[in-house]
Amino acid sequence: MAVIRKAILICFHSLLNNTRSLASISASQNHSPFIYMFQEKIKSFLEMRDRGELLVQKARKLFCNLLKEVALAVPSEYVKFGDVVQLVAPDMPRKCRGTEGELGVALSGLVGEKEVDSIQHYVEGSVMSGSSHLTPCVRNSFVIRSGDCLKRDGEPLKFGQDFNLCPVVNLSGHELYVQSEVRRLDSQVGPSGYPELSLTSHRNTYCRWRALCWDPLQRPETEGSPVPPNCRLVINHAPSNRNMAVEHQHWFQTYFGMECQVAVHTYKDVHRRETSENVWMLVTQKPKDLNATVQA
C-alpha cells in the first residue's frame, strides 16, 4: 500500500509541475483569476510537501513508527517483569471468515484514520485491536510492568499477580498503560457493546491485569507459581474480574487492514471453562507455529 501511494504521489507531483509550467505560460497571455488561484493552490501544495504535512506523508510516517520491528524477550523458563512480549490469541481466526490453519490474533495498538492527520504515534485514548499481523513490531509488543508500582524487573511474573502492560516504544514523553474502565454510562465501548481496551497515561486501578491458568480446575494449584511463556492462559481484568476477549464477530477497516475488537468480557462453555475468545499467550519469541505450544 505504501508503494502504491508513493507511485501515485510521484505521478501527481509530475502532473502538477507540468501543469504549473502550462499555467505560467497561459498567465503571461491571459491574467485570469482562475489561473492565479490555481497557481496559489499548487504553491500551497508544494510547501506542504516540503514540510511533510501531506496526508500520504503522515500515513507513511505512521507506518514507519508502528510497524518497526522489535526484539522480544529471549526465551527463558518463565515470563519476567520488564520482558517485551506479545499477547496472542492462538485459537482465533485471522480473518472475518477464517479457515482452518489461519489462526492467531495479536493485541495491537491502533491509530484511527481520522487521527492520522494530527498524530503518528500512540496518544492517550488510543484504542487496542486484534490484528492478524504477528511479526513483532511496535504496535503489537508490550512491556510487562509491576502492578504495585515497585521495581520488579527481572522477577518472575506469577499466576494471580497484578501487572501492567505498556507499549514497548513511547514518543509521548510519559509512559502509557493498557486499561479498560469498568463500564459506566459514559464508558468507551466498541461495536460489541463491551468495554474496549485503550491507553492511558495514568497508572490507575483499571490498568491492573492478572494471568490465570486456562483450566479453572488447576487455578488453585497454580496460584502464585511463575508463568511460563508461550502457554495458553487467561488474562483477567482485576477491577472488573472479567477477561480480555477477542470479539471475532466484530471486524472493522483500519489503516493496517481488517482488524477485530478486543474488549473485556468473559466467555464460558457449558462446563464453566473459558472459551477460545478468552485464551491468550504471552509470547517471548517470534511465533512460528502457534499450535505447537505448551499447555499451562
Tab-separated table of C-alpha atoms in Angstrom:
chain	number	residue	atom	x	y	z
A	1	MET	CA	0.000	0.000	0.000
A	2	ALA	CA	2.841	2.392	0.802
A	3	VAL	CA	4.495	1.634	-2.554
A	4	ILE	CA	1.245	2.379	-4.406
A	5	ARG	CA	0.804	5.663	-2.556
A	6	LYS	CA	4.379	6.631	-3.337
A	7	ALA	CA	3.871	5.955	-7.044
A	8	ILE	CA	0.650	7.976	-7.051
A	9	LEU	CA	2.404	10.833	-5.256
A	10	ILE	CA	5.261	10.875	-7.785
A	11	CYS	CA	2.840	10.910	-10.707
A	12	PHE	CA	0.805	13.642	-9.073
A	13	HIS	CA	3.892	15.762	-8.469
A	14	SER	CA	4.938	15.343	-12.111
A	15	LEU	CA	1.464	16.327	-13.259
A	16	LEU	CA	1.444	19.371	-11.002
A	17	ASN	CA	4.860	20.505	-12.209
A	18	ASN	CA	3.779	20.213	-15.840
A	19	THR	CA	0.513	21.986	-15.072
A	20	ARG	CA	2.371	24.781	-13.323
A	21	SER	CA	4.536	25.320	-16.409
A	22	LEU	CA	1.478	25.489	-18.638
A	23	ALA	CA	-0.278	27.795	-16.195
A	24	SER	CA	2.726	30.143	-16.180
A	25	ILE	CA	2.652	30.338	-19.962
A	26	SER	CA	-1.074	30.943	-20.014
A	27	ALA	CA	-0.812	33.531	-17.261
A	28	SER	CA	1.558	35.609	-19.368
A	29	GLN	CA	-1.086	35.707	-22.101
A	30	ASN	CA	-4.221	35.908	-20.016
A	31	HIS	CA	-4.104	37.073	-16.404
A	32	SER	CA	-7.141	35.070	-15.316
A	33	PRO	CA	-8.132	34.968	-11.605
A	34	PHE	CA	-8.747	31.269	-12.049
A	35	ILE	CA	-5.166	30.672	-13.140
A	36	TYR	CA	-3.875	32.758	-10.230
A	37	MET	CA	-5.924	30.730	-7.736
A	38	PHE	CA	-4.715	27.510	-9.317
A	39	GLN	CA	-1.110	28.601	-9.017
A	40	GLU	CA	-1.624	29.502	-5.351
A	41	LYS	CA	-3.077	26.069	-4.652
A	42	ILE	CA	-0.106	24.429	-6.319
A	43	LYS	CA	2.272	26.619	-4.321
A	44	SER	CA	0.482	25.690	-1.087
A	45	PHE	CA	0.617	22.004	-2.023
A	46	LEU	CA	4.355	22.113	-2.705
A	47	GLU	CA	5.014	23.949	0.561
A	48	MET	CA	3.041	21.309	2.479
A	49	ARG	CA	5.012	18.604	0.691
A	50	ASP	CA	8.322	20.209	1.660
A	51	ARG	CA	7.182	20.444	5.299
A	52	GLY	CA	5.975	16.818	5.296
A	53	GLU	CA	2.388	17.816	6.007
A	54	LEU	CA	0.651	15.850	3.239
A	55	LEU	CA	-1.671	13.098	4.431
A	56	VAL	CA	0.205	10.457	2.459
A	57	GLN	CA	3.467	11.568	4.117
A	58	LYS	CA	1.886	11.423	7.567
A	59	ALA	CA	0.487	7.961	6.840
A	60	ARG	CA	3.940	6.787	5.757
A	61	LYS	CA	5.419	8.138	8.986
A	62	LEU	CA	2.703	6.331	10.959
A	63	PHE	CA	3.616	3.038	9.301
A	64	CYS	CA	7.314	3.596	9.990
A	65	ASN	CA	6.624	4.337	13.658
A	66	LEU	CA	4.227	1.498	14.445
A	67	LEU	CA	5.444	-1.271	12.120
A	68	LYS	CA	9.088	-1.019	13.114
A	69	GLU	CA	10.198	-4.484	14.176
A	70	VAL	CA	11.315	-5.056	17.765
A	71	ALA	CA	13.094	-7.869	19.564
A	72	LEU	CA	11.033	-9.848	22.044
A	73	ALA	CA	12.454	-11.137	25.308
A	74	VAL	CA	14.852	-14.037	24.893
A	75	PRO	CA	13.285	-17.446	25.595
A	76	SER	CA	13.500	-18.453	29.228
A	77	GLU	CA	11.739	-20.726	31.689
A	78	TYR	CA	9.401	-18.015	32.987
A	79	VAL	CA	7.991	-14.661	31.934
A	80	LYS	CA	9.620	-11.824	33.909
A	81	PHE	CA	8.743	-8.255	34.726
A	82	GLY	CA	10.432	-5.984	32.204
A	83	ASP	CA	10.120	-8.555	29.405
A	84	VAL	CA	8.957	-7.448	25.974
A	85	VAL	CA	6.137	-9.783	24.973
A	86	GLN	CA	3.261	-10.164	22.568
A	87	LEU	CA	-0.261	-11.063	23.643
A	88	VAL	CA	-1.521	-13.543	21.066
A	89	ALA	CA	-4.888	-15.305	20.986
A	90	PRO	CA	-3.699	-18.515	19.291
A	91	ASP	CA	-7.084	-20.102	18.594
A	92	MET	CA	-8.878	-17.173	16.973
A	93	PRO	CA	-9.280	-16.821	13.176
A	94	ARG	CA	-7.125	-14.198	11.495
A	95	LYS	CA	-9.890	-13.111	9.132
A	96	CYS	CA	-13.598	-12.372	9.229
A	97	ARG	CA	-14.202	-15.733	7.625
A	98	GLY	CA	-11.261	-17.661	8.992
A	99	THR	CA	-10.463	-21.155	7.783
A	100	GLU	CA	-8.593	-23.957	9.463
A	101	GLY	CA	-4.894	-23.159	9.767
A	102	GLU	CA	-5.398	-19.388	9.670
A	103	LEU	CA	-5.358	-18.797	13.406
A	104	GLY	CA	-3.699	-16.255	15.688
A	105	VAL	CA	-4.634	-12.661	16.579
A	106	ALA	CA	-2.259	-10.279	18.360
A	107	LEU	CA	-3.242	-7.456	20.690
A	108	SER	CA	-2.196	-4.294	18.854
A	109	GLY	CA	-2.362	-0.544	19.250
A	110	LEU	CA	-4.375	1.468	16.771
A	111	VAL	CA	-4.366	4.990	15.399
A	112	GLY	CA	-7.668	5.773	13.696
A	113	GLU	CA	-7.991	7.082	10.147
A	114	LYS	CA	-9.388	10.381	11.400
A	115	GLU	CA	-6.404	10.826	13.749
A	116	VAL	CA	-3.589	10.306	11.227
A	117	ASP	CA	-3.679	13.964	10.186
A	118	SER	CA	-2.743	15.080	13.715
A	119	ILE	CA	-0.814	12.177	15.290
A	120	GLN	CA	1.550	9.497	14.002
A	121	HIS	CA	2.039	7.541	17.221
A	122	TYR	CA	0.159	6.476	20.324
A	123	VAL	CA	-1.516	9.099	22.480
A	124	GLU	CA	-3.765	8.874	25.493
A	125	GLY	CA	-7.030	7.265	24.438
A	126	SER	CA	-5.598	5.204	21.562
A	127	VAL	CA	-7.650	2.022	21.201
A	128	MET	CA	-6.412	-1.579	21.179
A	129	SER	CA	-7.485	-4.050	18.499
A	130	GLY	CA	-6.843	-7.614	17.387
A	131	SER	CA	-4.541	-7.861	14.368
A	132	SER	CA	-3.549	-10.786	12.169
A	133	HIS	CA	-0.079	-9.232	11.799
A	134	LEU	CA	2.057	-11.399	14.106
A	135	THR	CA	5.543	-10.146	13.290
A	136	PRO	CA	6.827	-8.473	16.493
A	137	CYS	CA	6.702	-4.725	15.974
A	138	VAL	CA	5.996	-1.551	17.946
A	139	ARG	CA	2.214	-1.783	17.692
A	140	ASN	CA	1.877	-5.376	18.924
A	141	SER	CA	4.652	-5.622	21.539
A	142	PHE	CA	4.336	-4.647	25.186
A	143	VAL	CA	6.465	-4.431	28.312
A	144	ILE	CA	5.249	-6.138	31.491
A	145	ARG	CA	5.403	-3.766	34.458
A	146	SER	CA	4.671	-4.346	38.124
A	147	GLY	CA	1.107	-3.653	39.201
A	148	ASP	CA	2.122	-2.420	42.671
A	149	CYS	CA	4.419	0.406	41.431
A	150	LEU	CA	7.511	-1.404	42.763
A	151	LYS	CA	10.607	-2.034	40.683
A	152	ARG	CA	10.392	-5.753	39.944
A	153	ASP	CA	12.247	-6.029	36.631
A	154	GLY	CA	13.848	-9.464	36.395
A	155	GLU	CA	11.451	-11.109	38.856
A	156	PRO	CA	9.196	-13.880	37.503
A	157	LEU	CA	5.567	-12.973	36.858
A	158	LYS	CA	3.276	-15.249	38.886
A	159	PHE	CA	-0.224	-16.514	38.279
A	160	GLY	CA	-2.725	-14.244	40.017
A	161	GLN	CA	-0.217	-11.382	40.405
A	162	ASP	CA	-1.205	-7.916	39.202
A	163	PHE	CA	0.766	-6.461	36.299
A	164	ASN	CA	0.553	-3.566	33.848
A	165	LEU	CA	1.011	-3.594	30.076
A	166	CYS	CA	2.914	-0.722	28.455
A	167	PRO	CA	3.692	-0.099	24.759
A	168	VAL	CA	7.267	-1.051	24.007
A	169	VAL	CA	8.041	2.347	22.430
A	170	ASN	CA	6.618	5.622	23.630
A	171	LEU	CA	7.156	9.001	21.983
A	172	SER	CA	4.671	10.957	24.075
A	173	GLY	CA	7.156	11.740	26.851
A	174	HIS	CA	5.358	9.737	29.520
A	175	GLU	CA	4.598	6.045	29.889
A	176	LEU	CA	1.265	4.744	28.667
A	177	TYR	CA	-0.705	1.812	30.093
A	178	VAL	CA	-3.322	-0.525	28.673
A	179	GLN	CA	-6.566	-0.073	30.573
A	180	SER	CA	-10.257	-0.906	30.418
A	181	GLU	CA	-12.605	1.164	32.509
A	182	VAL	CA	-15.371	-0.540	34.433
A	183	ARG	CA	-18.487	0.145	32.420
A	184	ARG	CA	-20.376	3.336	33.240
A	185	LEU	CA	-22.862	5.415	31.302
A	186	ASP	CA	-20.011	7.369	29.693
A	187	SER	CA	-17.604	4.430	29.283
A	188	GLN	CA	-15.945	3.784	25.945
A	189	VAL	CA	-17.499	0.690	24.361
A	190	GLY	CA	-16.956	-0.874	20.973
A	191	PRO	CA	-19.261	-2.474	18.411
A	192	SER	CA	-19.844	-5.458	20.695
A	193	GLY	CA	-21.162	-3.251	23.497
A	194	TYR	CA	-18.411	-4.398	25.880
A	195	PRO	CA	-15.710	-2.094	27.332
A	196	GLU	CA	-12.809	-1.520	24.949
A	197	LEU	CA	-9.116	-1.517	25.762
A	198	SER	CA	-7.328	1.804	25.424
A	199	LEU	CA	-4.152	3.591	26.506
A	200	THR	CA	-3.882	5.987	29.415
A	201	SER	CA	-1.027	7.976	30.930
A	202	HIS	CA	-2.417	7.465	34.441
A	203	ARG	CA	-1.494	4.273	36.252
A	204	ASN	CA	-4.861	3.666	37.846
A	205	THR	CA	-6.709	0.612	39.091
A	206	TYR	CA	-8.166	-0.027	35.613
A	207	CYS	CA	-4.652	-0.856	34.342
A	208	ARG	CA	-4.295	-3.974	36.515
A	209	TRP	CA	-4.281	-7.367	34.793
A	210	ARG	CA	-3.670	-10.911	36.034
A	211	ALA	CA	-2.612	-14.127	34.350
A	212	LEU	CA	-4.766	-17.131	35.246
A	213	CYS	CA	-4.373	-20.775	34.347
A	214	TRP	CA	-6.527	-21.685	31.350
A	215	ASP	CA	-8.026	-24.673	33.197
A	216	PRO	CA	-10.154	-23.369	36.103
A	217	LEU	CA	-9.681	-26.684	37.951
A	218	GLN	CA	-5.937	-26.065	38.123
A	219	ARG	CA	-6.089	-22.430	39.212
A	220	PRO	CA	-5.862	-23.104	42.955
A	221	GLU	CA	-2.759	-25.222	42.337
A	222	THR	CA	-1.045	-22.759	40.005
A	223	GLU	CA	-1.845	-19.625	42.035
A	224	GLY	CA	1.461	-17.979	42.982
A	225	SER	CA	3.615	-20.098	40.665
A	226	PRO	CA	5.688	-18.488	37.859
A	227	VAL	CA	4.057	-18.044	34.462
A	228	PRO	CA	5.796	-19.933	31.632
A	229	PRO	CA	5.999	-18.243	28.224
A	230	ASN	CA	4.063	-19.381	25.157
A	231	CYS	CA	1.430	-21.279	27.136
A	232	ARG	CA	-2.310	-20.845	26.907
A	233	LEU	CA	-3.745	-18.787	29.741
A	234	VAL	CA	-6.461	-16.292	30.601
A	235	ILE	CA	-5.779	-12.553	31.022
A	236	ASN	CA	-8.094	-11.315	33.755
A	237	HIS	CA	-9.003	-7.664	34.301
A	238	ALA	CA	-8.559	-7.322	38.059
A	239	PRO	CA	-11.002	-4.414	38.762
A	240	SER	CA	-13.945	-5.997	36.916
A	241	ASN	CA	-12.952	-9.676	37.312
A	242	ARG	CA	-13.737	-10.142	33.619
A	243	ASN	CA	-11.375	-11.449	30.974
A	244	MET	CA	-9.668	-9.920	27.987
A	245	ALA	CA	-11.543	-11.165	24.935
A	246	VAL	CA	-11.231	-11.168	21.152
A	247	GLU	CA	-14.563	-10.112	19.677
A	248	HIS	CA	-14.122	-12.047	16.434
A	249	GLN	CA	-17.654	-11.224	15.293
A	250	HIS	CA	-16.822	-7.515	15.131
A	251	TRP	CA	-14.272	-6.606	12.445
A	252	PHE	CA	-13.616	-3.137	11.073
A	253	GLN	CA	-11.386	-1.470	8.497
A	254	THR	CA	-8.186	0.263	9.651
A	255	TYR	CA	-5.057	1.666	8.023
A	256	PHE	CA	-3.477	-1.720	8.762
A	257	GLY	CA	-6.255	-3.786	7.194
A	258	MET	CA	-9.256	-5.549	8.696
A	259	GLU	CA	-8.963	-5.942	12.468
A	260	CYS	CA	-11.303	-7.043	15.235
A	261	GLN	CA	-12.308	-5.516	18.528
A	262	VAL	CA	-10.628	-6.543	21.782
A	263	ALA	CA	-12.786	-5.988	24.855
A	264	VAL	CA	-13.293	-7.110	28.439
A	265	HIS	CA	-15.892	-9.862	28.582
A	266	THR	CA	-15.912	-13.431	29.882
A	267	TYR	CA	-16.923	-16.266	27.555
A	268	LYS	CA	-17.577	-19.707	29.068
A	269	ASP	CA	-18.853	-23.025	27.778
A	270	VAL	CA	-21.324	-25.371	29.461
A	271	HIS	CA	-18.507	-26.717	31.664
A	272	ARG	CA	-17.787	-23.202	33.018
A	273	ARG	CA	-14.449	-23.132	31.223
A	274	GLU	CA	-13.293	-20.067	29.292
A	275	THR	CA	-13.576	-20.458	25.524
A	276	SER	CA	-11.046	-19.510	22.852
A	277	GLU	CA	-12.125	-15.838	22.891
A	278	ASN	CA	-10.511	-15.547	26.347
A	279	VAL	CA	-7.415	-17.676	25.717
A	280	TRP	CA	-4.107	-15.855	25.200
A	281	MET	CA	-0.372	-16.486	25.218
A	282	LEU	CA	2.480	-14.308	26.454
A	283	VAL	CA	4.865	-14.778	23.543
A	284	THR	CA	8.536	-14.093	24.204
A	285	GLN	CA	9.889	-15.162	20.865
A	286	LYS	CA	8.821	-14.937	17.245
A	287	PRO	CA	5.819	-17.259	16.877
A	288	LYS	CA	6.499	-19.856	14.176
A	289	ASP	CA	3.834	-22.395	14.964
A	290	LEU	CA	1.191	-21.198	17.403
A	291	ASN	CA	-0.294	-24.700	17.624
A	292	ALA	CA	2.956	-26.211	18.905
A	293	THR	CA	2.750	-24.683	22.382
A	294	VAL	CA	2.823	-25.845	25.961
A	295	GLN	CA	-0.445	-26.200	27.834
A	296	ALA	CA	-0.492	-24.365	31.172
